[in-house]
XYZ file of C-alpha atoms in Angstrom:
332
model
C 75.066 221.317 31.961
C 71.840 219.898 31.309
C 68.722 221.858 30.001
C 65.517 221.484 31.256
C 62.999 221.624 28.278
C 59.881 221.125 29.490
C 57.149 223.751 28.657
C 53.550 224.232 29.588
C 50.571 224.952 26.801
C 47.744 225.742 29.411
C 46.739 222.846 30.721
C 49.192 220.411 29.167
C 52.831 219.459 30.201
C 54.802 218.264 27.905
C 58.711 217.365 27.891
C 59.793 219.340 25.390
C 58.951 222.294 23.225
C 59.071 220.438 19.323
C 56.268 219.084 17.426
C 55.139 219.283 14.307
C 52.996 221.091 11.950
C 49.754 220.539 11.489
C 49.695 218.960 7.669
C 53.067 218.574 7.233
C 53.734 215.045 9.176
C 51.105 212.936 7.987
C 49.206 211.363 10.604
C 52.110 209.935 12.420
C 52.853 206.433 11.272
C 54.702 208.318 8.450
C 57.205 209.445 10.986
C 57.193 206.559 12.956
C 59.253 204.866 10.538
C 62.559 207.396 11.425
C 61.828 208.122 14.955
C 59.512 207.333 18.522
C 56.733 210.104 17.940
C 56.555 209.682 21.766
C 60.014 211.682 21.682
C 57.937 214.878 20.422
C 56.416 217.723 22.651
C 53.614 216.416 20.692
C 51.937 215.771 17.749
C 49.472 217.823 15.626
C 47.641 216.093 13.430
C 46.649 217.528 10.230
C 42.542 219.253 10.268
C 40.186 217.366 10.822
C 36.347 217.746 9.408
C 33.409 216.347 9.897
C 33.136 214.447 6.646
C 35.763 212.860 4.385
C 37.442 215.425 1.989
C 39.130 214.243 -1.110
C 40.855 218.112 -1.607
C 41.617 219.530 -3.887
C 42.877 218.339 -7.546
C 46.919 217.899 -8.811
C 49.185 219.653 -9.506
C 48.836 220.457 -5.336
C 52.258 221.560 -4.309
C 55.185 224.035 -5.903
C 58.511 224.598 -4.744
C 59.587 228.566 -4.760
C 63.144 229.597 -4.200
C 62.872 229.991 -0.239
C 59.564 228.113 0.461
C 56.661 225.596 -0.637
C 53.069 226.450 -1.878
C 50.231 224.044 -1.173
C 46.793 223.908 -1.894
C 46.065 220.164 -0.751
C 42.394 221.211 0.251
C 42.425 220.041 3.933
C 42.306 216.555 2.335
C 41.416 214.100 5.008
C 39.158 210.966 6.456
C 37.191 212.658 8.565
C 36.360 212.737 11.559
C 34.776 209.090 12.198
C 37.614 207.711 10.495
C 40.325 209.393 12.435
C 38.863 208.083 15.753
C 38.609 204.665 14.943
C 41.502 204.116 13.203
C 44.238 207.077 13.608
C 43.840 208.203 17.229
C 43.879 204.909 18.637
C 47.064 204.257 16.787
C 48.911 207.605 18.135
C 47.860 207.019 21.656
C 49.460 203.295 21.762
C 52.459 205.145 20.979
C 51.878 207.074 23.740
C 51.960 209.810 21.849
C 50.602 213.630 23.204
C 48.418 214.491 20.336
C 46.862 218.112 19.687
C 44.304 217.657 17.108
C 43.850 220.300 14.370
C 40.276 220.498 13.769
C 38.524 222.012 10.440
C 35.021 223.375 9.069
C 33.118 225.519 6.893
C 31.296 226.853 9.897
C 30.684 227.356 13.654
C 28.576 224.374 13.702
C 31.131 221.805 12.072
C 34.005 223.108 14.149
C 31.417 222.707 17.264
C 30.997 219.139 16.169
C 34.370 217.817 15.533
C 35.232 219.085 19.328
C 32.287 217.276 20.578
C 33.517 213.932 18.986
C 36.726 214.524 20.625
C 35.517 215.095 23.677
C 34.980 211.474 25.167
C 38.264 210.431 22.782
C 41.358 208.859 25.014
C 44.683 210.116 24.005
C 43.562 214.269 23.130
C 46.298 216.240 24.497
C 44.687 219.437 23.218
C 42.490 220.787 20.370
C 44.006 223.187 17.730
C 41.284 225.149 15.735
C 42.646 225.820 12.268
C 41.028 229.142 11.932
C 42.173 230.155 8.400
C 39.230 227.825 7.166
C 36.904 229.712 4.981
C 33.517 230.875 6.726
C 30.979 230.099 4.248
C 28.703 231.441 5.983
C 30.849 235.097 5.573
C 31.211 234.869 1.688
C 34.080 232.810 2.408
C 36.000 235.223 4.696
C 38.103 233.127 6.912
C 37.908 232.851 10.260
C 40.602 234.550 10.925
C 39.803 237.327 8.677
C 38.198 239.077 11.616
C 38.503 239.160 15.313
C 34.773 238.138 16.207
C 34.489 235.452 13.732
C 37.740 233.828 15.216
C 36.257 234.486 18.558
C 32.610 232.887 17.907
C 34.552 229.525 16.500
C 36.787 229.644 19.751
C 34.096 230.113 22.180
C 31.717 227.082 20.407
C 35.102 224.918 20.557
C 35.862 225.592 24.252
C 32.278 224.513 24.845
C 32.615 221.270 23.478
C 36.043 220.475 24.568
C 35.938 218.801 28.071
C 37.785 220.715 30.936
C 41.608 220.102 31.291
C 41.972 219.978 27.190
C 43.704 223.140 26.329
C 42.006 224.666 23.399
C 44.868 227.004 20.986
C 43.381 228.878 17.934
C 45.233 228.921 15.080
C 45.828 232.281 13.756
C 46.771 233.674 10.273
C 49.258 236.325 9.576
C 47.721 237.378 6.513
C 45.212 240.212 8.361
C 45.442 243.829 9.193
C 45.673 243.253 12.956
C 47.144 239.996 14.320
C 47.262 241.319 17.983
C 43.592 242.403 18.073
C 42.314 238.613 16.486
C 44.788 237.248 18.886
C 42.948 238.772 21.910
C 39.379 238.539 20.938
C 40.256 234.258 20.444
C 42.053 234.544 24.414
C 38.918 236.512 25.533
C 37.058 233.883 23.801
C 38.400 230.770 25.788
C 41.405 229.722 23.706
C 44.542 228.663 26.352
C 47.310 229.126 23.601
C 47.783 230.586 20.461
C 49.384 228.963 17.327
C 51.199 231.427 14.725
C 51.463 231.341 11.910
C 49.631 229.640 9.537
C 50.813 229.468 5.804
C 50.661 233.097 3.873
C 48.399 232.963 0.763
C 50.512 232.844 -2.477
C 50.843 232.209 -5.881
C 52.970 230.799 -8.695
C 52.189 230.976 -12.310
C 54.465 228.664 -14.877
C 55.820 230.844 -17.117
C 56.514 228.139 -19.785
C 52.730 227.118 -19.709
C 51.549 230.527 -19.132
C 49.183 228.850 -16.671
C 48.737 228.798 -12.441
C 51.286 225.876 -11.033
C 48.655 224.670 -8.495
C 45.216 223.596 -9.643
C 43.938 225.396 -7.280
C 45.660 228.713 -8.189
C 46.433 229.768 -4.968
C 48.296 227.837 -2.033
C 49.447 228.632 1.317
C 53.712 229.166 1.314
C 55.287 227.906 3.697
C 59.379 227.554 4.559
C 62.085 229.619 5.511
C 60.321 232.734 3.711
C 57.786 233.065 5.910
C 60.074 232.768 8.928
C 60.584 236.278 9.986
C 56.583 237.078 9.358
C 56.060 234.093 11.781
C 59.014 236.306 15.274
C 57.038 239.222 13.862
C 53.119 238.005 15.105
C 54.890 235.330 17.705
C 57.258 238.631 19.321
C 53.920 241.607 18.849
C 51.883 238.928 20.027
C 53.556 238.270 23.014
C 54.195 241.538 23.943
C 50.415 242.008 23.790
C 49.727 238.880 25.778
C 52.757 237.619 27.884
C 50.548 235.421 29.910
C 49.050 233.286 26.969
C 51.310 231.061 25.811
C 52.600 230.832 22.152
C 53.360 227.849 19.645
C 55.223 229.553 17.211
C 55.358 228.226 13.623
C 57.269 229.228 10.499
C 59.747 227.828 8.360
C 61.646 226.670 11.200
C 64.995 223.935 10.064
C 67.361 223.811 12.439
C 67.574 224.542 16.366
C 68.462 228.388 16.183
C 65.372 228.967 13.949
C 63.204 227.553 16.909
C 65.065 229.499 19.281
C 64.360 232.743 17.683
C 60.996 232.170 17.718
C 61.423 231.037 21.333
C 63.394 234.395 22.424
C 60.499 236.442 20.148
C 57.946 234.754 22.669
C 57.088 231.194 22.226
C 56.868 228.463 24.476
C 56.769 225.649 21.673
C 57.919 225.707 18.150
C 56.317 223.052 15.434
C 58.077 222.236 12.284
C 56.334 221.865 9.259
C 57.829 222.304 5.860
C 61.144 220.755 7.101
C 59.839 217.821 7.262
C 59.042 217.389 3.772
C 62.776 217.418 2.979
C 63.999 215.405 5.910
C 61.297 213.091 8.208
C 63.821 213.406 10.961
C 63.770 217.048 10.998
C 61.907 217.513 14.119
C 64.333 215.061 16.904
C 67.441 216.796 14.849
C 65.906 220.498 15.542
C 64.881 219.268 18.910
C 68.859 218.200 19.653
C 69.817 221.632 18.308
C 68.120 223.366 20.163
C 68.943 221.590 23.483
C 72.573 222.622 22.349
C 72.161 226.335 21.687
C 70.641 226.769 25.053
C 73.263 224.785 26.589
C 75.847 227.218 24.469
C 74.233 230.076 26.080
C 74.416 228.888 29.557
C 70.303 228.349 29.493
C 69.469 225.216 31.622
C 66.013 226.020 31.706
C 63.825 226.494 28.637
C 61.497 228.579 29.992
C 64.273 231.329 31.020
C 64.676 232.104 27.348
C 60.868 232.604 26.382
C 60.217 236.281 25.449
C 63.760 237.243 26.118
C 63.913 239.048 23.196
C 61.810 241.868 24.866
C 63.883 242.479 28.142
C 65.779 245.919 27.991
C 68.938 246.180 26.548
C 71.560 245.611 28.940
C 70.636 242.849 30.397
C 73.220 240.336 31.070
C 73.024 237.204 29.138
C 75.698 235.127 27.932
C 76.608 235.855 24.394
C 77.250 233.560 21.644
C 80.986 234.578 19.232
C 80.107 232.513 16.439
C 83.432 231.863 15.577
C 85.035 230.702 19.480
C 81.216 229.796 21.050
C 80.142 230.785 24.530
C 81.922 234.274 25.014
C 82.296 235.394 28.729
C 80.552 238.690 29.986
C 82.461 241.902 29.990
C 83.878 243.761 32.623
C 80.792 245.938 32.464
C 78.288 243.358 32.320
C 79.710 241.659 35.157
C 79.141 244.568 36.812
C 75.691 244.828 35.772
């Protein structure tokens, strides 16, 4: 049986539900070297600001037992360089790129959409909304359901028509479900969740922080089940608005419990770090489990974890694989 594993992100088609993670891939010629990037969904490149940012300084990345802190700064070229030299390069590939773009206010997230806007090769425009507002004492974004919503609206303004626009939320606020509908109220097409919790690691040799920047984002398997709890309340919230769901995913039954909790794309991030073919590998995984489960159509499974129990769907024995139904669920 084959499985059909296309998926939709507002305005966008795309072939199948994998990409990556905004940061975690470089800016695709990094990957390029282990796989056709033009096998992805797509590709998220990492933020994007105005200017050039150098970040922030070493030591910028600890391991933890089940994850990885960062505090890398949103180091980038900005956004002149990106267009002349990184965009161009993605879209020969024939890559579909969703660009992650980055500021310290509404203004400089206003203007980084407004480059793209005439840019070839924009798939879609991913506002990474756990930026800190400096005009809000350095609340993020996300922080708060009308600051998310202000950034979203003054994005979808600048984007041109037919560009999905997906916000970018953080799981590290009081209510996820009421920033996730101001930022759909506000124009965004598709919501991305989660971005990376805020952590810290202190060296207890040293006595010191491990990052020089004290605190990080973690990211990996740890923050997994935080990521199916926002991507499966979210959802239930919003089932028309679709959901890229993010978090610690590594193989293809991570991204399909994030599918079954509600999404209708999954993007790998810290996996990558550990193996650059993580995403085709996760994406071949995946194809199998649905297969497995007698899914032929990726679409069938999104949000499936919210039917009522009872309802007949083939079940997995780990130990024999695809189980059949029982009596009763035949009769069902």
């Amino acid at each position: 049986m084959s499985v059909d594993l296309r998926t939709r992100i507002g305005a966008a088609s795309l072939p199948n539900p994998i990409m990556t993670a905004a940061g975690c891939a470089g800016i695709g010629r990094e990957l390029g070297r282990f796989f056709d990037v033009a096998k992805l969904g797509a590709f998220v490149t990492p933020s994007i600001t105005p200017e050039a940012r150098a970040g922030r300084p070493a030591p910028r990345l600890a391991e933890t037992p089940s994850g990885v802190l960062n505090s890398t700064g949103l180091q980038g070229p900005g956004i002149d360089a990106f267009l002349a030299r990184d965009l161009p390069w993605l879209d020969e590939q024939q890559a579909r790129t969703i660009v992650s773009i980055a500021g310290n206010s509404v203004e400089e997230y206003a203007e980084v959409a407004g480059r793209l806007a005439t840019a070839p090769g924009v798939t879609a425009v991913e506002i990474n909304t756990a930026c800190p507002n400096v005009e809000d004492r350095g609340l993020m974004f996300a922080a708060h359901p009308t600051a998310a919503a202000e950034v979203v609206r003054a994005v979808r303004a600048h984007t041109r028509r037919g560009v999905p626009v997906l916000a970018k939320l953080s799981a590290d606020v009081t209510d996820v479900v009421g920033v996730a509908m101001a930022c759909a109220d506000a124009g965004a097409d598709a919501l991305s969740m989660i971005n990376t919790l805020h952590g810290m690691a202190v060296d207890t040799s040293t006595f010191r922080p491990r990052l020089a920047g004290i605190t990080g984002g973690l990211s990996g398997p740890a923050i997994r089940p935080v990521a199916v709890r926002c991507v499966y309340q979210v959802h239930a919230a919003l089932p028309e608005v679709p959901i890229i769901g993010i978090g610690g995913v590594r193989t293809g039954l991570d991204a399909l419990e994030l599918v079954l909790a509600g999404a209708s794309a999954v993007a790998v991030g810290t996996a990558n770090i550990h193996d650059p073919s993580a995403c085709v590998r996760i994406l071949r995984e995946l194809d199998a489990a649905l297969r497995e489960r007698g899914i032929s159509h990726l679409a069938d499974a999104v949000g499936l974890a919210h039917k009522p129990a009872g309802t007949l769907m083939r079940r997995i024995d780990p130990n024999v694989g695809v189980a059949e139904p029982t009596e009763q669920e035949t009769l069902q």
